[in-house]
Coordinates of C-alpha atoms and ligand atoms in Angstrom, one line a residue:
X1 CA 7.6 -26.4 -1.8
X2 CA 7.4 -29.8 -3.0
X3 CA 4.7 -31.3 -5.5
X4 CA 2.9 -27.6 -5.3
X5 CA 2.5 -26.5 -9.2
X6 CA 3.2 -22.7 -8.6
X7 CA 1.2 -19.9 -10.2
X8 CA 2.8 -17.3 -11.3
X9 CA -0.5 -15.6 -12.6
X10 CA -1.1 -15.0 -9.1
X11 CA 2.7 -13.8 -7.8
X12 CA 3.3 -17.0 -6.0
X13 CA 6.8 -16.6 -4.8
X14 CA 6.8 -18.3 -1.3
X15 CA 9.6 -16.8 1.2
X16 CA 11.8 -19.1 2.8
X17 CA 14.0 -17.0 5.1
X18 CA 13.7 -17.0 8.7
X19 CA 15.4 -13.7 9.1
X20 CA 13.4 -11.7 7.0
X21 CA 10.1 -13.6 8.6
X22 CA 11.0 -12.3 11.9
X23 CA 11.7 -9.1 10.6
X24 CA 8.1 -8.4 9.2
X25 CA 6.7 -9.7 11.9
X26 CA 8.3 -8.1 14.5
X27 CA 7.4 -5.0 13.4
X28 CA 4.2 -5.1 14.5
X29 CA 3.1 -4.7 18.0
X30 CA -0.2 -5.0 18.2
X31 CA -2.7 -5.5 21.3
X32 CA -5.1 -8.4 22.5
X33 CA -7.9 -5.7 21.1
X34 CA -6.5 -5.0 17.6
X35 CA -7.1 -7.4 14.8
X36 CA -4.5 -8.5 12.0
X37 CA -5.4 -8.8 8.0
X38 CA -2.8 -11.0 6.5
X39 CA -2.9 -10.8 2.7
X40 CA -2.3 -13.7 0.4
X41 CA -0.8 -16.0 3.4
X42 CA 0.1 -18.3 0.6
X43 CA 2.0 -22.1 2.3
X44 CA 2.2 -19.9 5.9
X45 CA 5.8 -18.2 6.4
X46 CA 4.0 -15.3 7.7
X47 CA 1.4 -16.5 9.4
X48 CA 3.2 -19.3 11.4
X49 CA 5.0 -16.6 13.4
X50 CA 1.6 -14.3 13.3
X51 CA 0.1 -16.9 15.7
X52 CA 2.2 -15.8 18.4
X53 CA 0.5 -12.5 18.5
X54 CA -2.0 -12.4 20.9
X55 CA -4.6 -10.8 18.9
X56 CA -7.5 -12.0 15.9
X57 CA -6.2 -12.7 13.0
X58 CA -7.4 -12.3 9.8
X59 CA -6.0 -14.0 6.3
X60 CA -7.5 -13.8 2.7
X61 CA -6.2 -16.1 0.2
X62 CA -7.0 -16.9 -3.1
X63 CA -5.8 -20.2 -4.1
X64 CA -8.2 -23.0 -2.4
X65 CA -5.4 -25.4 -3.3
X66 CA -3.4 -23.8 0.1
X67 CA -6.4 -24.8 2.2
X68 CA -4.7 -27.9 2.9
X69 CA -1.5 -26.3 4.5
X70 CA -3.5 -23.5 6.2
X71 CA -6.2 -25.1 7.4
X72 CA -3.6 -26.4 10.1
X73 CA -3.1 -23.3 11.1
X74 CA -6.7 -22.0 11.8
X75 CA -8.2 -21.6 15.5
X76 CA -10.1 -19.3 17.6
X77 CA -8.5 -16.5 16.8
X78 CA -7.1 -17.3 12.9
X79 CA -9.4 -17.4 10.2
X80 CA -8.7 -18.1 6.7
X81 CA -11.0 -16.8 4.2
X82 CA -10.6 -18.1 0.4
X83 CA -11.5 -15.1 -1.7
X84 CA -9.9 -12.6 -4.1
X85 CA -8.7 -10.1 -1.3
X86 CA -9.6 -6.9 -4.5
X87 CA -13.3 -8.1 -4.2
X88 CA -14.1 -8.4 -0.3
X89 CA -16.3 -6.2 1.4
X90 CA -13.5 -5.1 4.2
X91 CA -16.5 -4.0 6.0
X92 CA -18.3 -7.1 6.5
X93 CA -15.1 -8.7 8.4
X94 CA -13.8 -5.4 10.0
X95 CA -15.9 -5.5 13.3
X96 CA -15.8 -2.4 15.1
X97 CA -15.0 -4.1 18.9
X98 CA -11.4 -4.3 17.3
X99 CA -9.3 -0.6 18.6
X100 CA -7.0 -0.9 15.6
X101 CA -6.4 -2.6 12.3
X102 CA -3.0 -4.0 10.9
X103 CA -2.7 -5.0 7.9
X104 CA 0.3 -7.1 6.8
X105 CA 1.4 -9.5 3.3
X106 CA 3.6 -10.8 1.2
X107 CA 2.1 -9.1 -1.5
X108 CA 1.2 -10.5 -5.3
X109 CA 3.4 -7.5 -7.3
X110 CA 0.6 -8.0 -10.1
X111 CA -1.7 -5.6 -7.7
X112 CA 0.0 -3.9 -5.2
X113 CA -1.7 -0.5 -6.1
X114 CA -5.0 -2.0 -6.3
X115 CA -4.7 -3.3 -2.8
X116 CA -3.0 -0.2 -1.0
X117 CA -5.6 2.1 -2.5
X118 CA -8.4 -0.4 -1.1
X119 CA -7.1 -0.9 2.3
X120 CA -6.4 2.9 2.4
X121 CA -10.2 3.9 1.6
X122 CA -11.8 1.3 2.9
X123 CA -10.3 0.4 6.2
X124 CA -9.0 3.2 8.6
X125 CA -5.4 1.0 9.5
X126 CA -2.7 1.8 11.7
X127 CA -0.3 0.4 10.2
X128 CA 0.6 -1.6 7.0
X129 CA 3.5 -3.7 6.6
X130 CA 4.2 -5.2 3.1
X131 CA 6.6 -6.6 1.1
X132 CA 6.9 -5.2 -2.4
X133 CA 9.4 -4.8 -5.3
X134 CA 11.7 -2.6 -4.7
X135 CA 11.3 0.0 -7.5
X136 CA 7.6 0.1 -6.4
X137 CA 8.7 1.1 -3.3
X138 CA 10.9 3.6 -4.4
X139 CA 7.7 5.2 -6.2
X140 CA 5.9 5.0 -2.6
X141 CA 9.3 6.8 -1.0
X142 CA 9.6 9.6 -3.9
X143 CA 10.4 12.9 -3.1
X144 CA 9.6 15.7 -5.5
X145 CA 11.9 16.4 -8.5
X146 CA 12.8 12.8 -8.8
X147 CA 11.5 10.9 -11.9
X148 CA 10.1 7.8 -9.3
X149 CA 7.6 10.9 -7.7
X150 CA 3.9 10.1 -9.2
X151 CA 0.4 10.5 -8.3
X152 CA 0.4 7.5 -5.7
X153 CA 4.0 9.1 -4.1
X154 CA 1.9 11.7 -3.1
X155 CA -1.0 9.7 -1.9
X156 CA 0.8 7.4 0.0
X157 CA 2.8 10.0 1.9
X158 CA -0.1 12.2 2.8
X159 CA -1.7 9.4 4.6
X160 CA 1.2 7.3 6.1
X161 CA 4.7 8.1 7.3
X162 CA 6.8 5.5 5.2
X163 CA 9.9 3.3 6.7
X164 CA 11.9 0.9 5.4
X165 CA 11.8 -1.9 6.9
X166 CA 14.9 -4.0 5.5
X167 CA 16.1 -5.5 1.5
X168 CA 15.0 -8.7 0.6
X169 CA 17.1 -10.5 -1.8
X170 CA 14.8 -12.3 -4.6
X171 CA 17.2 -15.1 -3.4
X172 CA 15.1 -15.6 0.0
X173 CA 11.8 -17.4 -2.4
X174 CA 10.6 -19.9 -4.0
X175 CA 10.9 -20.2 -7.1
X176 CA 12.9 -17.1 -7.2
X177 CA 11.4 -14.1 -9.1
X178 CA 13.8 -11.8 -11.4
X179 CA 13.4 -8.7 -8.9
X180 CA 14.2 -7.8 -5.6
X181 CA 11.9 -6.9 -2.8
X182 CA 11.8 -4.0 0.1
X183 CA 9.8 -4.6 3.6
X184 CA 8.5 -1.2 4.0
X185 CA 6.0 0.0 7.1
X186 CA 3.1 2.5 6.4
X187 CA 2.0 4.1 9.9
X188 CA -1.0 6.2 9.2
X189 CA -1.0 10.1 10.1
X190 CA -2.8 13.5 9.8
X191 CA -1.0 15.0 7.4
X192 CA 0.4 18.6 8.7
X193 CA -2.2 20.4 6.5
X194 CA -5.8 19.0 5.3
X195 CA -7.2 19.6 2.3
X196 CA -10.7 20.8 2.5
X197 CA -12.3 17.8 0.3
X198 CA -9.7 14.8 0.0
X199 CA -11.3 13.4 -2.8
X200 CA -10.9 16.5 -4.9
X201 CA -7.7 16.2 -3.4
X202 CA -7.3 13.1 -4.7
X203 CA -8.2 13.6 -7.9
X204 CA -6.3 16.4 -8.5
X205 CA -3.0 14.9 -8.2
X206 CA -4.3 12.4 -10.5
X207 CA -5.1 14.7 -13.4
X208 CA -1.9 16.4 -12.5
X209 CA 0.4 13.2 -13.6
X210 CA -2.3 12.1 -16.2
X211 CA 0.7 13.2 -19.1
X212 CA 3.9 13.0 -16.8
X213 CA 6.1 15.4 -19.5
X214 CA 3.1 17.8 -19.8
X215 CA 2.7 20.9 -17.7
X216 CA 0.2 21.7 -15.0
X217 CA -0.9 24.1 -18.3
X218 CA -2.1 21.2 -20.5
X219 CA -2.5 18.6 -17.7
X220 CA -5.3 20.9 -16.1
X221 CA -6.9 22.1 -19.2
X222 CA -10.7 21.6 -17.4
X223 CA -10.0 23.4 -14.2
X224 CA -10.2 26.9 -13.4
X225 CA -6.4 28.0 -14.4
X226 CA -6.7 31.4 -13.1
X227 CA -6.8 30.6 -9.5
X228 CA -4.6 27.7 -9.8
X229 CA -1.7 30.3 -11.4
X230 CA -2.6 32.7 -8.8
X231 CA -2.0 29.9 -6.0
X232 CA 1.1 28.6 -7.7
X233 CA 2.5 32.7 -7.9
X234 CA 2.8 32.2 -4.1
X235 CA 5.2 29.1 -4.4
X236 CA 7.0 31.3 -7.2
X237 CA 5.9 29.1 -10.1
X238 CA 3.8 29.0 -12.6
X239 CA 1.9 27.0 -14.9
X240 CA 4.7 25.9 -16.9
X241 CA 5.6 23.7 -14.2
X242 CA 5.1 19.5 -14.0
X243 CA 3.7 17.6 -11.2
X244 CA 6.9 16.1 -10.6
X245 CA 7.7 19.5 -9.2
X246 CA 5.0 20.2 -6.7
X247 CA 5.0 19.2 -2.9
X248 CA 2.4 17.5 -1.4
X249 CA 1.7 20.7 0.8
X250 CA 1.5 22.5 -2.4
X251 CA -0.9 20.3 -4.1
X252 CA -3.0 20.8 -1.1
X253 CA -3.0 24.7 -0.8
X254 CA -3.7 24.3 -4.9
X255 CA -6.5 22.2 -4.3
X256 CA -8.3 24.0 -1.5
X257 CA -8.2 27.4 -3.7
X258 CA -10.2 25.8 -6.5
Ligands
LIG301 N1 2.7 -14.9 2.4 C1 3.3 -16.0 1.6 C2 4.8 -15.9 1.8 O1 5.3 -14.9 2.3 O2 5.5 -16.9 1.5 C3 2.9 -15.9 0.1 C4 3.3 -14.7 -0.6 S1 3.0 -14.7 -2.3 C5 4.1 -13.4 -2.8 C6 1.4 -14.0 -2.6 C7 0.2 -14.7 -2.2 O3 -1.0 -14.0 -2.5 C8 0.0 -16.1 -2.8 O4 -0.3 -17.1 -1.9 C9 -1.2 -15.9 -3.8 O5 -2.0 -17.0 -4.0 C10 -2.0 -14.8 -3.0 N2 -2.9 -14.0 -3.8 C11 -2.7 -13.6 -5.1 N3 -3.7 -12.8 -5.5 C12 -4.5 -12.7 -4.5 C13 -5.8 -12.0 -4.3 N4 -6.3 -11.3 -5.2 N5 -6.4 -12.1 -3.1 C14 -5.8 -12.9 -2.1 N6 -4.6 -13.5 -2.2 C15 -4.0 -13.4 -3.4

């Protein structure tokens, strides 16, 4: 974009290609009673094609300086809000008319994590689509065993069904960033089993990867080992194991036992 002094503080790394564009945003489908969160709309590529969707729309931006592009865009049914997307209260602008909630961006790789984790707690969304870098999203895919398979694997797949969308070349922005990109779609689901209190849940897996080359032993020195030996015995492992090594299904039986 011409005469705009980029930031790269806040991943500004505008994309360009029409292809892609249609692909992100054609993998939504939402209805005239659903609403749309775009995050960090930046000059517009996304949102452009987002006003063809017959539903509300949503943006938050950060940089004021893109009010002058995206103001343009704005009307009954697109709002732009300028604030840090991390520090919104989701449920101020989340009214409950809408039936479901998609949330969709171009994310800024300097907080990806921080922003899946707060638009999984704090909105209930049917689907996400984002762009992210691609080894990022190769953590979000990881199966067990693998060395990408981490605490946030494990939360991400219990709560959406991940599919890649498509491989975006770092070619496809401006300026260009030194990595490549993956579209991928998160469509929320029960999981197949429920742990009994997901925030112990949660935790657990965290303390779990807290050392990733120590054991469930030494990773889980505060919790009652007995019972989680005894719950491991009937997955034929033990405590000498790593977290790397544990399913998600596993994590939950270990989890409702202590
Ligand atoms: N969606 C545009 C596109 O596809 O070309 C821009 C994507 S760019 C990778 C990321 C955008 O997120 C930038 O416009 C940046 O200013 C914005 N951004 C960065 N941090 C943000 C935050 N904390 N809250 C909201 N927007 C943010």
């Amino acid at each position: 974009m011409k005469n705009f002094d980029y930031k790269k503080s806040l991943g500004q790394n505008f994309l360009f290609d029409k292809n892609i564009i249609n692909k992100i945003v054609s993998s939504i489908n939402p209805n005239e009673e659903d609403l749309i969160i775009e995050i960090g709309p930046g000059a517009g590529a996304l949102t452009k094609e987002l006003k063809n969707k017959n539903c509300d729309k949503l943006c938050f931006e950060i940089d004021t300086r893109l009010k002058s592009i995206l103001s343009s865009l704005e009307d009954d049914k697109l709002k732009v809000i300028y604030e840090d997307f991390l520090k919104v209260d989701l449920s101020k602008y989340i009214d409950k008319k809408y039936k479901n909630i998609y949330f969709i961006g171009n994310l800024p790789y300097y907080i990806t994590t921080a922003i899946i984790n707060k638009i999984t707690k704090e909105a209930k969304p049917k689907e996400i689509v984002i762009m992210i870098q691609k080894e990022v999203g190769l953590r979000f895919m990881a199966k067990p065993n693998t060395k990408e398979y981490n605490s946030l694997s494990i939360f991400l797949q219990y709560n959406y069904d991940i599919k890649k969308v498509c491989d975006v070349s770092r070619n496809c922005f401006d300026p260009i960033p030194n990595v490549d990109s993956v579209v991928l779609k998160l469509i929320k689901r029960p999981y197949s089993i429920i742990p009994n209190k997901e925030e112990e849940f949660y935790k657990l897996i965290h303390d779990s990867f807290v050392h990733k080359r120590k054991n469930l032993r030494n990773n889980l020195k505060n919790y009652d080992l007995n019972k989680i030996e005894n719950t491991l015995k009937t997955f034929n492992k033990d405590l000498t194991v790593r977290a790397e090594q544990i399913t998600i299904e596993e994590f939950i039986k270990i989890s409702n036992e202590i």
